[in-house]
Coordinates of C-alpha atoms and ligand atoms in Angstrom, one line a residue:
M1 CA 16.3 -26.7 -9.5
K2 CA 14.7 -26.1 -12.8
L3 CA 14.0 -22.6 -14.1
R4 CA 11.7 -22.0 -16.9
P5 CA 13.2 -20.1 -19.9
H6 CA 10.8 -17.1 -19.5
L7 CA 11.6 -16.9 -15.9
L8 CA 15.3 -16.9 -16.6
R9 CA 14.9 -14.0 -19.0
A10 CA 13.2 -12.1 -16.2
L11 CA 16.0 -12.6 -13.8
A12 CA 18.7 -9.9 -13.5
P13 CA 22.3 -11.3 -13.2
A14 CA 22.4 -10.2 -9.5
A15 CA 19.2 -12.1 -8.8
L16 CA 20.7 -15.2 -10.5
A17 CA 23.8 -15.0 -8.4
L18 CA 21.7 -14.8 -5.3
L19 CA 19.7 -17.8 -6.4
T20 CA 22.9 -19.7 -6.7
A21 CA 24.1 -18.5 -3.4
C22 CA 20.9 -19.2 -1.5
G23 CA 19.9 -22.2 -3.6
S24 CA 18.4 -24.1 -0.8
T25 CA 14.9 -22.7 -1.3
P26 CA 14.1 -22.8 -5.0
L27 CA 12.1 -20.1 -6.5
P28 CA 8.5 -21.1 -7.2
P29 CA 8.0 -21.8 -10.9
W30 CA 6.0 -19.0 -12.4
P31 CA 2.5 -20.3 -13.2
S32 CA 1.4 -20.4 -16.8
D33 CA -1.4 -18.2 -18.1
R34 CA -3.6 -21.3 -18.5
A35 CA -3.2 -22.2 -14.8
A36 CA -4.1 -18.7 -13.8
A37 CA -7.2 -18.7 -16.1
R38 CA -8.3 -22.1 -14.7
T39 CA -8.2 -20.8 -11.1
A40 CA -9.8 -17.4 -11.8
P41 CA -12.4 -16.8 -9.2
A42 CA -16.1 -16.5 -9.9
V43 CA -18.2 -14.0 -8.1
V44 CA -21.3 -15.6 -7.0
N45 CA -24.4 -13.8 -5.9
M46 CA -24.6 -14.6 -2.2
G47 CA -28.3 -14.0 -2.3
S48 CA -28.6 -17.5 -3.7
A49 CA -28.0 -20.2 -1.0
A50 CA -27.5 -22.7 -3.9
A51 CA -24.3 -20.8 -4.8
S52 CA -22.7 -22.1 -1.7
A53 CA -20.2 -24.9 -2.1
P54 CA -17.8 -26.6 0.2
A55 CA -14.4 -24.9 0.5
A56 CA -12.7 -28.1 -0.7
T57 CA -14.3 -27.9 -4.2
S58 CA -14.7 -24.2 -4.4
P59 CA -11.8 -22.1 -3.0
A60 CA -13.5 -19.0 -4.4
P61 CA -16.5 -18.2 -2.3
A62 CA -18.2 -15.0 -3.0
V63 CA -19.3 -11.5 -2.3
I64 CA -22.1 -11.6 0.2
V65 CA -24.9 -9.4 -0.5
E66 CA -28.6 -9.4 -0.2
A67 CA -30.2 -10.0 -3.6
V68 CA -33.4 -8.3 -2.7
P69 CA -33.3 -4.7 -1.4
P70 CA -35.1 -4.3 1.9
P71 CA -38.3 -2.2 1.8
G72 CA -37.5 1.5 1.8
A73 CA -33.9 1.1 0.5
A74 CA -32.7 3.7 -1.9
S75 CA -33.1 2.6 -5.5
A76 CA -31.0 3.2 -8.5
A77 CA -33.6 5.6 -9.8
A78 CA -33.0 8.2 -7.1
P79 CA -29.3 9.2 -7.2
A80 CA -30.0 12.8 -6.7
E81 CA -32.1 12.0 -3.7
A82 CA -29.3 10.0 -2.2
A83 CA -27.0 12.9 -2.6
A84 CA -29.4 15.3 -1.1
G85 CA -28.1 14.6 2.4
A86 CA -24.7 15.8 1.5
G87 CA -25.8 19.0 -0.3
A88 CA -26.4 19.7 -4.0
A89 CA -25.7 16.9 -6.4
P90 CA -22.3 17.4 -8.0
Y91 CA -23.6 16.6 -11.5
G92 CA -26.9 16.1 -13.3
P93 CA -29.0 13.0 -13.8
E94 CA -27.4 12.2 -17.2
V95 CA -24.1 11.5 -15.4
A96 CA -25.7 9.9 -12.4
A97 CA -27.5 7.5 -14.6
R98 CA -24.2 6.0 -15.6
F99 CA -23.8 4.6 -12.1
P100 CA -26.9 2.6 -11.1
D101 CA -27.0 1.0 -7.7
P102 CA -25.9 -2.6 -7.6
S103 CA -28.7 -5.2 -7.4
T104 CA -27.7 -5.8 -3.8
V105 CA -27.8 -3.7 -0.7
Y106 CA -25.0 -3.7 1.9
Q107 CA -25.8 -3.0 5.4
T108 CA -23.5 -1.4 8.0
P109 CA -24.3 1.2 10.5
G110 CA -23.3 4.0 8.1
L111 CA -25.3 2.5 5.2
A112 CA -28.6 2.1 7.0
S113 CA -31.4 3.8 5.1
G114 CA -32.2 7.3 6.3
R115 CA -28.7 7.8 7.6
D116 CA -26.8 10.9 6.5
Q117 CA -23.6 10.0 8.3
F118 CA -21.2 7.2 7.6
S119 CA -20.3 4.7 10.4
S120 CA -19.0 6.6 13.4
N121 CA -15.7 5.6 14.9
S122 CA -17.5 4.0 17.9
E123 CA -19.8 2.1 15.6
I124 CA -16.9 0.7 13.7
S125 CA -15.2 -0.3 17.0
G126 CA -18.4 -1.9 18.3
W127 CA -18.9 -3.8 15.0
L128 CA -15.3 -5.3 15.3
R129 CA -15.8 -6.0 19.0
D130 CA -19.0 -7.9 18.4
L131 CA -17.3 -10.0 15.7
A132 CA -14.4 -10.8 18.0
A133 CA -16.7 -11.6 20.9
A134 CA -18.7 -14.0 18.8
S135 CA -15.5 -15.8 17.8
G136 CA -15.8 -19.5 17.9
G137 CA -15.8 -22.6 15.8
R138 CA -12.7 -23.1 13.7
S139 CA -11.5 -19.5 13.6
R140 CA -9.9 -17.2 16.1
I141 CA -11.0 -13.6 15.8
G142 CA -9.1 -10.9 17.8
L143 CA -9.6 -7.2 18.2
L144 CA -6.1 -5.7 18.2
G145 CA -5.4 -2.3 19.8
L146 CA -2.8 -0.3 17.8
G147 CA -2.6 2.7 20.1
A148 CA -4.5 5.9 19.8
S149 CA -5.0 8.6 17.2
Q150 CA -3.8 12.2 17.7
S151 CA -7.1 13.0 19.4
G152 CA -7.2 9.9 21.5
T153 CA -9.5 7.6 19.4
P154 CA -8.5 4.0 19.5
L155 CA -6.7 2.7 16.4
E156 CA -7.9 -0.9 15.9
A157 CA -7.4 -3.9 13.7
L158 CA -9.3 -7.2 13.4
V159 CA -7.3 -10.4 13.1
L160 CA -9.0 -13.5 11.6
T161 CA -7.1 -16.8 11.5
R162 CA -7.3 -20.5 12.0
A163 CA -4.1 -20.4 14.0
A164 CA -4.0 -21.2 17.7
S165 CA -4.2 -17.5 18.7
T166 CA -4.2 -14.1 17.0
D167 CA -0.7 -13.2 18.1
P168 CA 1.8 -12.5 15.4
A169 CA 3.9 -15.5 16.4
A170 CA 1.0 -17.8 15.9
L171 CA 0.1 -16.4 12.5
L172 CA 3.7 -16.6 11.4
A173 CA 3.9 -20.2 12.6
S174 CA 0.8 -21.1 10.7
G175 CA 2.8 -21.0 7.5
K176 CA -0.1 -19.3 5.7
P177 CA 0.3 -15.9 4.1
T178 CA -1.3 -13.0 5.9
V179 CA -3.3 -10.4 3.9
L180 CA -3.6 -6.9 5.4
L181 CA -6.5 -4.7 4.3
V182 CA -6.2 -1.0 5.2
G183 CA -9.1 1.4 4.7
Q184 CA -9.6 5.2 5.0
Q185 CA -6.1 6.6 5.6
H186 CA -7.8 9.7 4.1
G187 CA -10.7 10.7 6.3
D188 CA -12.8 12.0 3.4
E189 CA -12.8 8.7 1.6
P190 CA -15.5 6.7 3.3
A191 CA -16.4 3.7 1.2
P192 CA -13.4 1.5 2.1
A193 CA -14.3 1.5 5.8
E194 CA -17.9 0.5 5.2
A195 CA -16.7 -2.2 2.8
L196 CA -14.2 -3.6 5.3
L197 CA -17.0 -3.9 7.9
V198 CA -18.9 -6.1 5.3
L199 CA -15.8 -8.2 4.6
A200 CA -15.0 -8.6 8.3
R201 CA -18.5 -10.0 8.9
E202 CA -18.3 -12.3 5.9
L203 CA -14.8 -13.6 6.9
A204 CA -16.0 -14.1 10.5
R205 CA -19.2 -15.9 9.8
G206 CA -20.2 -15.6 6.2
R207 CA -19.4 -16.9 2.7
L208 CA -15.7 -15.8 2.9
E209 CA -15.0 -17.8 6.0
P210 CA -13.6 -20.8 4.1
L211 CA -10.8 -18.6 2.8
L212 CA -9.3 -18.7 6.3
D213 CA -8.3 -22.3 5.5
R214 CA -5.5 -20.9 3.3
I215 CA -4.8 -17.4 4.5
N216 CA -4.9 -15.2 7.6
V217 CA -6.5 -11.8 7.3
V218 CA -5.9 -8.5 9.3
L219 CA -8.2 -5.6 8.6
V220 CA -7.9 -2.0 9.6
P221 CA -11.2 -0.5 8.4
R222 CA -10.4 3.1 9.4
A223 CA -6.7 4.0 9.7
N224 CA -7.4 7.7 10.2
P225 CA -10.4 8.1 12.6
D226 CA -9.8 11.7 13.4
G227 CA -9.8 12.6 9.7
A228 CA -13.0 10.7 9.2
A229 CA -14.7 12.4 12.2
A230 CA -13.8 15.8 10.7
G231 CA -14.5 14.8 7.1
K232 CA -10.9 15.7 6.2
R233 CA -8.2 14.0 4.2
V234 CA -5.4 14.6 6.8
T235 CA -4.9 13.6 10.4
A236 CA -5.9 15.8 13.3
G237 CA -2.4 17.5 13.2
G238 CA -2.8 18.3 9.5
I239 CA -0.4 15.7 8.2
D240 CA -1.2 13.4 5.2
M241 CA -0.6 10.0 6.9
N242 CA -0.3 8.3 3.5
R243 CA 2.9 10.2 2.9
D244 CA 4.2 9.4 6.4
H245 CA 5.1 5.7 6.1
L246 CA 8.8 6.2 6.0
L247 CA 9.1 9.2 8.4
L248 CA 6.5 7.9 10.9
R249 CA 5.6 11.3 12.4
T250 CA 2.0 10.3 13.1
P251 CA 0.7 7.7 15.5
E252 CA -1.6 6.6 12.7
A253 CA 1.3 5.7 10.4
R254 CA 3.3 4.2 13.3
A255 CA 0.3 1.9 14.1
L256 CA 0.4 0.5 10.5
A257 CA 4.2 0.2 10.7
R258 CA 3.9 -1.9 13.8
L259 CA 1.3 -4.1 12.3
Q260 CA 3.5 -4.6 9.2
R261 CA 6.5 -5.3 11.4
D262 CA 4.8 -7.8 13.6
Y263 CA 2.4 -9.7 11.2
Q264 CA 4.6 -9.4 8.0
P265 CA 1.8 -9.6 5.6
A266 CA 2.5 -11.2 2.2
V267 CA -0.1 -9.0 0.6
T268 CA -1.3 -5.5 1.6
V269 CA -4.2 -3.6 0.1
D270 CA -4.5 0.1 0.7
A271 CA -8.1 1.2 -0.1
H272 CA -9.0 4.7 -1.0
E273 CA -11.5 6.9 -3.0
Y274 CA -10.6 9.5 -5.6
T275 CA -11.8 12.9 -6.7
V276 CA -14.6 12.7 -9.2
V277 CA -15.3 16.3 -10.2
G278 CA -13.3 19.1 -8.6
R279 CA -10.0 19.8 -10.3
F280 CA -10.6 17.3 -13.1
L281 CA -13.7 19.3 -14.2
E282 CA -11.7 22.5 -13.9
K283 CA -8.9 21.2 -16.1
F284 CA -10.5 18.9 -18.5
G285 CA -14.2 20.0 -18.5
A286 CA -15.2 16.4 -17.7
I287 CA -16.3 14.1 -14.9
Q288 CA -14.3 11.1 -13.9
K289 CA -15.7 7.8 -15.1
F290 CA -14.1 4.7 -13.5
D291 CA -15.7 2.8 -10.7
A292 CA -12.2 1.6 -9.6
L293 CA -8.6 2.7 -10.2
L294 CA -5.9 0.1 -9.5
Q295 CA -2.2 0.2 -9.0
Y296 CA 0.6 -1.6 -7.3
A297 CA 4.0 -0.5 -5.8
T298 CA 6.0 1.7 -8.2
T299 CA 9.2 2.9 -6.6
A300 CA 12.9 2.3 -7.0
N301 CA 14.7 -0.8 -5.7
L302 CA 11.7 -3.1 -5.6
S303 CA 12.3 -6.8 -6.4
E304 CA 11.4 -7.5 -10.0
F305 CA 9.1 -10.2 -8.7
M306 CA 7.0 -7.6 -7.1
P307 CA 5.3 -6.1 -10.2
R308 CA 5.1 -9.5 -11.7
A309 CA 3.3 -11.1 -8.7
S310 CA 1.1 -8.0 -8.4
E311 CA 0.1 -8.0 -12.0
E312 CA -0.3 -11.7 -12.7
W313 CA -1.6 -13.0 -9.4
F314 CA -3.7 -10.1 -8.4
R315 CA -4.4 -7.2 -10.8
R316 CA -5.5 -9.4 -13.7
P317 CA -8.0 -11.5 -11.7
L318 CA -9.2 -8.2 -10.0
V319 CA -9.9 -6.6 -13.4
A320 CA -11.8 -9.7 -14.5
A321 CA -13.9 -9.7 -11.3
L322 CA -14.8 -6.0 -11.7
N323 CA -15.6 -6.5 -15.4
R324 CA -17.9 -9.4 -14.5
E325 CA -19.8 -7.1 -12.2
G326 CA -20.0 -4.4 -14.9
L327 CA -17.7 -2.1 -12.9
S328 CA -15.4 0.0 -15.0
N329 CA -11.7 0.3 -14.1
E330 CA -8.4 1.9 -15.1
W331 CA -4.9 2.3 -13.8
Y332 CA -4.7 4.7 -10.9
Y333 CA -4.1 8.3 -12.0
T334 CA -4.3 11.7 -10.4
T335 CA -3.5 15.3 -11.3
S336 CA -1.9 18.1 -9.4
T337 CA -3.9 20.8 -7.6
D338 CA -2.3 23.4 -9.9
P339 CA -5.1 24.4 -12.4
N340 CA -2.5 25.1 -15.1
D341 CA -0.8 21.8 -14.8
L342 CA -2.7 19.5 -17.2
R343 CA -0.5 16.4 -16.7
I344 CA -2.0 13.2 -15.5
S345 CA 0.2 11.1 -13.3
M346 CA -0.1 7.5 -12.3
G347 CA 0.5 7.4 -8.5
G348 CA 3.7 8.7 -7.1
T349 CA 7.0 7.0 -7.3
Q350 CA 8.4 8.1 -3.9
P351 CA 9.1 5.8 -1.0
D352 CA 6.7 7.7 1.3
T353 CA 3.2 6.4 0.3
G354 CA 1.8 3.3 1.9
R355 CA 1.6 1.5 -1.5
N356 CA 5.3 2.0 -2.1
V357 CA 6.6 1.5 1.4
F358 CA 4.6 -1.7 1.8
G359 CA 6.2 -2.9 -1.4
L360 CA 9.7 -2.1 0.0
R361 CA 8.7 -4.3 2.9
N362 CA 8.4 -7.1 0.4
S363 CA 4.7 -7.3 0.7
V364 CA 2.8 -7.5 -2.5
S365 CA 1.2 -4.1 -2.3
L366 CA -2.0 -3.0 -4.1
L367 CA -3.9 0.3 -4.3
L368 CA -7.6 0.4 -4.8
E369 CA -9.5 3.6 -5.3
T370 CA -13.2 4.0 -5.9
R371 CA -14.9 7.2 -7.3
G372 CA -16.0 8.9 -4.2
V373 CA -14.2 12.1 -3.0
G374 CA -16.4 15.2 -3.2
I375 CA -19.7 13.4 -3.9
G376 CA -20.9 12.8 -0.4
R377 CA -23.2 9.8 -0.2
L378 CA -23.9 9.7 -3.9
H379 CA -23.7 6.1 -5.4
I380 CA -22.5 4.9 -2.0
Q381 CA -23.9 1.3 -2.5
R382 CA -22.1 1.1 -5.8
R383 CA -18.9 2.4 -4.3
V384 CA -19.0 -0.1 -1.5
H385 CA -19.9 -2.9 -3.9
T386 CA -16.8 -2.0 -6.0
Q387 CA -14.7 -2.2 -2.9
V388 CA -16.2 -5.5 -1.8
V389 CA -15.8 -7.1 -5.2
A390 CA -12.2 -5.9 -5.5
L391 CA -11.1 -6.8 -2.0
T392 CA -12.8 -10.2 -2.3
S393 CA -10.9 -10.9 -5.5
V394 CA -7.6 -10.1 -3.7
L395 CA -8.5 -12.4 -0.8
Q396 CA -9.4 -15.2 -3.3
S397 CA -6.2 -14.7 -5.3
A398 CA -4.2 -14.8 -2.1
S399 CA -5.9 -18.0 -1.1
Q400 CA -5.2 -19.6 -4.5
R401 CA -1.6 -18.4 -4.5
A402 CA -1.0 -19.1 -0.8
D403 CA 2.0 -21.4 -1.4
D404 CA 3.6 -19.3 -4.1
L405 CA 3.2 -16.2 -1.9
G406 CA 5.1 -17.7 0.9
K407 CA 7.9 -18.7 -1.4
V408 CA 8.1 -15.4 -3.2
R409 CA 8.0 -13.4 0.1
S410 CA 10.9 -15.5 1.4
Y411 CA 12.8 -15.1 -1.8
M412 CA 12.3 -11.3 -1.9
D413 CA 13.5 -11.0 1.8
R414 CA 16.7 -13.0 0.9
E415 CA 17.2 -11.1 -2.3
A416 CA 17.1 -7.7 -0.6
A417 CA 19.5 -8.9 2.1
G418 CA 21.8 -10.6 -0.3
N419 CA 22.4 -7.5 -2.4
A420 CA 24.3 -5.8 0.4
C421 CA 27.8 -4.5 -0.5
R422 CA 27.4 -4.9 -4.2
G423 CA 26.0 -3.4 -7.4
E424 CA 24.2 -0.2 -7.9
M425 CA 21.0 1.1 -6.3
V426 CA 18.7 3.8 -7.4
T427 CA 18.3 6.7 -4.9
S428 CA 15.9 8.7 -7.1
A429 CA 13.5 7.6 -9.8
G430 CA 10.8 9.3 -11.8
P431 CA 8.0 8.3 -14.1
T432 CA 8.1 8.2 -17.9
P433 CA 6.2 10.9 -19.8
Q434 CA 3.8 9.5 -22.4
R435 CA 0.7 10.5 -24.3
R436 CA -2.4 8.5 -24.1
A437 CA -6.2 8.7 -24.4
L438 CA -8.2 8.7 -21.1
V439 CA -11.9 8.3 -21.1
M440 CA -13.9 10.8 -19.0
L441 CA -17.6 11.7 -19.0
D442 CA -19.3 14.7 -20.6
P443 CA -20.8 16.7 -17.8
A444 CA -23.9 17.5 -19.8
T445 CA -24.8 14.3 -21.6
G446 CA -22.9 11.7 -19.4
A447 CA -21.5 10.2 -22.5
D448 CA -17.9 8.9 -22.7
R449 CA -15.4 11.4 -24.0
S450 CA -11.9 10.4 -24.9
I451 CA -9.3 13.0 -24.0
D452 CA -5.6 12.9 -25.1
V453 CA -3.5 13.6 -22.0
D454 CA 0.1 13.9 -20.9
W455 CA 0.4 10.8 -18.9
N456 CA 3.3 10.2 -16.5
S457 CA 3.7 6.4 -16.4
A458 CA 4.9 5.0 -13.1
L459 CA 5.1 1.5 -14.6
E460 CA 8.2 2.5 -16.4
L461 CA 10.5 4.1 -13.9
R462 CA 13.5 6.1 -15.0
P463 CA 16.5 6.1 -12.7
L464 CA 17.4 9.7 -12.0
K465 CA 20.2 9.1 -9.6
T466 CA 22.2 5.9 -8.9
R467 CA 24.9 5.1 -6.3
G468 CA 26.9 2.0 -5.3
R469 CA 25.1 -0.1 -2.7
P470 CA 27.0 0.0 0.6
C471 CA 27.2 -2.8 3.1
G472 CA 25.4 -0.6 5.6
Y473 CA 25.2 2.8 7.3
W474 CA 26.9 4.1 10.3
L475 CA 25.0 6.5 12.6
A476 CA 26.4 8.7 15.3
A477 CA 25.5 7.9 18.9
A478 CA 23.5 11.1 18.9
A479 CA 21.2 9.9 16.1
T480 CA 18.8 8.3 18.5
Q481 CA 15.7 9.6 16.7
A482 CA 16.7 8.0 13.5
V483 CA 17.5 4.7 15.3
E484 CA 14.0 4.8 16.9
R485 CA 12.3 5.4 13.6
L486 CA 14.2 2.6 11.9
Q487 CA 13.3 0.2 14.7
Q488 CA 9.6 1.3 14.4
L489 CA 9.8 0.4 10.8
G490 CA 11.1 -3.1 11.8
V491 CA 14.7 -2.5 10.8
Q492 CA 17.5 -4.3 12.7
V493 CA 20.0 -1.8 14.2
M494 CA 23.3 -2.8 15.8
R495 CA 25.3 -0.9 18.5
V496 CA 29.0 -0.5 18.2
A497 CA 30.3 -2.4 21.3
E498 CA 34.0 -1.4 21.1
P499 CA 35.7 1.5 19.4
G500 CA 36.8 0.6 15.8
A501 CA 37.2 1.8 12.3
V502 CA 35.8 0.8 8.9
L503 CA 36.1 1.7 5.3
G504 CA 33.4 4.2 4.6
E505 CA 32.1 7.1 2.6
S506 CA 31.1 10.3 4.3
Y507 CA 28.8 12.9 2.7
R508 CA 30.0 16.4 1.8
E509 CA 27.3 19.0 1.1
T510 CA 27.8 20.8 -2.2
A511 CA 24.5 22.7 -2.5
R512 CA 21.4 23.3 -0.3
T513 CA 17.9 24.6 -0.8
S514 CA 14.9 24.6 1.5
G515 CA 11.6 23.5 0.2
E516 CA 8.5 21.4 0.6
R517 CA 8.0 17.7 0.1
S518 CA 5.8 17.3 -2.9
D519 CA 4.1 14.6 -4.9
V520 CA 2.1 14.3 -8.1
R521 CA -0.8 16.2 -6.4
G522 CA 1.5 19.1 -5.4
A523 CA 2.8 20.1 -2.0
I524 CA 2.3 17.4 0.7
A525 CA 0.3 18.3 3.8
D526 CA 3.3 18.0 6.2
A527 CA 4.8 19.1 9.4
A528 CA 7.8 21.2 8.4
P529 CA 9.9 22.4 5.4
I530 CA 12.6 20.1 4.2
V531 CA 16.3 20.6 3.6
Q532 CA 17.3 19.5 0.1
V533 CA 21.0 19.0 -0.4
E534 CA 23.3 17.9 -3.1
V535 CA 26.2 15.7 -1.8
A536 CA 29.6 14.4 -2.9
L537 CA 31.0 11.2 -1.4
A538 CA 34.5 11.1 0.3
R539 CA 36.0 7.7 0.9
G540 CA 38.2 7.0 3.8
V541 CA 38.7 5.2 7.1
L542 CA 35.8 6.0 9.4
D543 CA 36.1 5.9 13.2
T544 CA 33.3 4.1 14.8
P545 CA 33.1 5.1 18.5
M546 CA 31.6 2.8 21.1
G547 CA 27.9 3.6 21.4
S548 CA 27.4 4.7 17.8
Y549 CA 25.2 2.5 15.5
Y550 CA 25.5 0.3 12.5
V551 CA 22.5 -0.4 10.2
P552 CA 23.4 -3.4 8.0
L553 CA 21.9 -3.7 4.5
S554 CA 22.1 -7.5 4.8
Q555 CA 18.5 -7.6 6.0
P556 CA 15.1 -7.9 4.3
L557 CA 14.2 -4.2 4.8
A558 CA 17.5 -3.0 3.2
N559 CA 15.7 -0.9 0.6
L560 CA 13.6 0.9 3.2
V561 CA 16.9 1.7 5.0
V562 CA 18.3 3.2 1.7
A563 CA 15.2 5.3 1.3
A564 CA 15.6 6.7 4.8
L565 CA 19.4 7.2 5.0
E566 CA 20.7 8.4 1.6
P567 CA 20.4 12.1 2.6
D568 CA 19.8 13.8 -0.8
T569 CA 16.2 12.9 -1.4
Q570 CA 13.0 14.7 -0.2
N571 CA 11.9 11.8 2.0
S572 CA 15.2 11.1 3.7
F573 CA 15.7 11.3 7.5
F574 CA 18.2 14.1 6.9
A575 CA 15.9 16.2 4.6
N576 CA 13.2 15.9 7.3
R577 CA 15.6 16.6 10.2
V578 CA 15.3 13.2 11.8
V579 CA 19.1 13.1 11.4
D580 CA 20.4 16.5 12.4
A581 CA 23.7 16.7 10.5
L582 CA 25.4 15.0 7.5
Q583 CA 28.3 14.2 9.8
S584 CA 26.0 12.0 11.9
Q585 CA 25.7 9.4 9.1
A586 CA 28.0 7.7 6.7
R587 CA 28.0 4.8 4.2
V588 CA 30.0 1.7 5.2
V589 CA 31.5 0.1 2.1
G590 CA 33.6 -2.7 3.5
E591 CA 32.4 -5.6 5.6
P592 CA 32.3 -4.2 9.1
T593 CA 35.0 -5.6 11.4
M594 CA 34.1 -3.7 14.6
R595 CA 32.4 -5.6 17.4
L596 CA 28.6 -5.1 17.2
E597 CA 25.8 -6.1 19.5
P598 CA 22.1 -6.2 18.5
L599 CA 20.0 -3.3 19.8
P600 CA 16.7 -4.6 21.0
A601 CA 13.7 -2.6 19.8
G602 CA 12.5 0.0 22.3
S603 CA 15.8 0.0 24.2
L604 CA 16.7 3.6 23.7
Ligands
ZN1 ZN1 -6.8 8.6 -0.5

């Protein structure tokens, strides 16, 4: 196997050791910039039939849109009118003029002219059902039930594939990477759901259909239907589901966890909208400018191939696609709800958010945000256009990198498993404070205004707490809730079949406070306060009674296990009372010698 010099530089010693140990599957050579530039996708205006080309010669079909607006469609000249349905315009015509409608009109139930409501939950379900019912030709299209929301609304996904069926096994056997697109985890962020309806139609029977030669696609247009129906960020029970991907308290987060566990997407996109006026105007006296904010997974213990694949294979082509369409973009950023806190933060670094948890699942994980929260239906065609252009770029990139994605996914799975019992791991990491200029809009003139801000960079993570990586974790027989949650995440759990003993480390509490989980926005909308502890480790021989559990780290989801079971973090199972006592869990630091049997999922 030949490694390129620049690739060697990027490999940590541990990764090199693993490459040697598992050398049967060579790492894919990292593509040169020239190759990436050659395959950069072109966005073609789908209004022109001449733009169509056979998939064999053009792997990059395009955004479908209608080039000519139908009669009576809202025009770019009437942004204030478009906003009227949602109350007073949040800013004047000078700012609105910066965001003309695209030269195309998207049509979904919620985007029909004269509508003042976005697509309802039943309209979305009907749209997906119709596409699945009309399935034929070379593709299989299946509507997948993922359970029900807290108020009983069906949670649904659409699976599109050339495989023999839409079952997970058939997609995995296809050898093609699966791309998962998730929309509207936050109910008050409507554009992603409308855009995913457009994409579903184009993948089923439009210009994006040829992409299914190279990839499978799973779409969840509206992950939080209760929030959407109420026009609220949170789920019906008041929990922010996009901070629930490790704890899995909500049926909505569990639905996405099952989807991830079963379909093992190589790429996941989490599509949102962000606040345009509100606290930004309060703090900085300015309106937010960017059509799209972009980010990828930024949390501790990710494979170093994760940011690289995210950046080189996806974000750069995505930025180019947006620029070609005249859509401005920036790294994702947000600010806390505290009016006195003027810091700007790139997205959080905690292993609770979809973006970070999906990355810890070894799925290349991207965040897309359009400017939409708090402005009703204002600029909705432009917001949907931005989503469609961006998501299409991701699908095209995945199609072009299909072979590489399969190899990197397999490598990252083996790398995570192969690190068990050795080296250090980071149990807590934070962003790096920087200063930088951020462009916002003057609320009176609509002109660009550059503002120097305190910027917490999540791209450069600082380790705050490190600890040796154990071989696995022991859990007491009573820790059934933790076992169930781990299994819902897709983690393999073993049961101790005969009493034994292992070399282990138990946790001793040295300090305790009670508090709230928080992120860069402030306190998280959550179910209960947390227990924050400081711990010391005590090494010794650990009795492992029959019926207790062992969670090995020699598995692909090892870093998700670490996030859940090291107790002294705000997202841990212990802090959130999924594990009731520190004595119910311990680190196993020697190879386990007790007799273990696999615990089938759902057997508790
Ligand atoms: Zn959001």
